């Protein structure tokens, strides 16, 4: 079955260029020239991935990302010419899964999109509410977690940490990256906060804690294979 991408880019030539590359790789492409059209297409079509420009008329990419995350966990790749670290942090805080810089190679963009889909494909319910890996299921709408069908009670930050790790399954995440994304870049605590919460989370996950692995001198990774 073909994957469906929603490409949101106000530059018509860039949009056409990127669309051609995705179609060559057997993707179906929905095109939006601004944020308003993007939301209309998102609300009337089922998509597997969103590639989202930031600087757009009518509704910017930040607003689109925020609105989509209120109702879905569909993978989102942000692309922008802005290089400010705070912009990247904002993107991740809003729930983006990848951040690519312009100018970009469409071939590289397609490759990164394919890699992102491999990490997430089959783990997000078509209703956009539930992430599932192995026996762990996280429902974003109800903010509940079950393991092999049994409910698990997590503190708010433990829940957010687990959700963040699962959304980036298979990817090594530094402690600094996790701290900024889960606690916010203005949080005054240190990196030990991450270690403490990972320890508590593992204890509550029981045997399923094998999915949360430590990567020496790097950080943590949610293993796709347990």
mmCIF file of N, CA and C in Angstrom, residues 33-37 40 56-60 63:
data_model
loop_
_atom_site.group_PDB
_atom_site.id
_atom_site.type_symbol
_atom_site.label_atom_id
_atom_site.label_comp_id
_atom_site.label_asym_id
_atom_site.label_seq_id
_atom_site.Cartn_x
_atom_site.Cartn_y
_atom_site.Cartn_z
ATOM 1 N N UNK A 33 -0.308 24.885 -0.081
ATOM 2 C CA UNK A 33 0.538 26.067 -0.242
ATOM 3 C C UNK A 33 0.536 26.975 0.983
ATOM 4 N N UNK A 34 -0.299 26.672 1.961
ATOM 5 C CA UNK A 34 -0.308 27.449 3.200
ATOM 6 C C UNK A 34 -0.909 26.606 4.323
ATOM 7 N N UNK A 35 -0.857 27.129 5.536
ATOM 8 C CA UNK A 35 -1.317 26.377 6.689
ATOM 9 C C UNK A 35 -2.801 26.113 6.697
ATOM 10 N N UNK A 36 -3.583 27.047 6.187
ATOM 11 C CA UNK A 36 -5.037 26.860 6.166
ATOM 12 C C UNK A 36 -5.415 25.676 5.276
ATOM 13 N N UNK A 37 -4.834 25.614 4.078
ATOM 14 C CA UNK A 37 -5.104 24.500 3.175
ATOM 15 C C UNK A 37 -4.596 23.197 3.777
ATOM 16 N N UNK A 40 -7.122 21.870 6.173
ATOM 17 C CA UNK A 40 -8.294 21.357 5.460
ATOM 18 C C UNK A 40 -8.010 19.960 4.902
ATOM 19 N N UNK A 56 5.073 30.500 6.406
ATOM 20 C CA UNK A 56 4.013 30.428 5.398
ATOM 21 C C UNK A 56 2.955 31.485 5.667
ATOM 22 N N UNK A 57 2.217 31.885 4.627
ATOM 23 C CA UNK A 57 1.118 32.838 4.823
ATOM 24 C C UNK A 57 -0.099 32.185 5.469
ATOM 25 N N UNK A 58 -0.958 33.016 6.023
ATOM 26 C CA UNK A 58 -2.261 32.636 6.598
ATOM 27 C C UNK A 58 -2.154 31.873 7.916
ATOM 28 N N UNK A 59 -1.329 30.828 7.969
ATOM 29 C CA UNK A 59 -1.104 30.091 9.218
ATOM 30 C C UNK A 59 0.289 29.490 9.146
ATOM 31 N N UNK A 60 1.163 29.851 10.093
ATOM 32 C CA UNK A 60 2.542 29.366 9.999
ATOM 33 C C UNK A 60 2.650 27.902 10.435
ATOM 34 N N UNK A 63 1.866 26.879 14.122
ATOM 35 C CA UNK A 63 0.442 26.763 14.427
ATOM 36 C C UNK A 63 -0.134 25.472 13.871
#
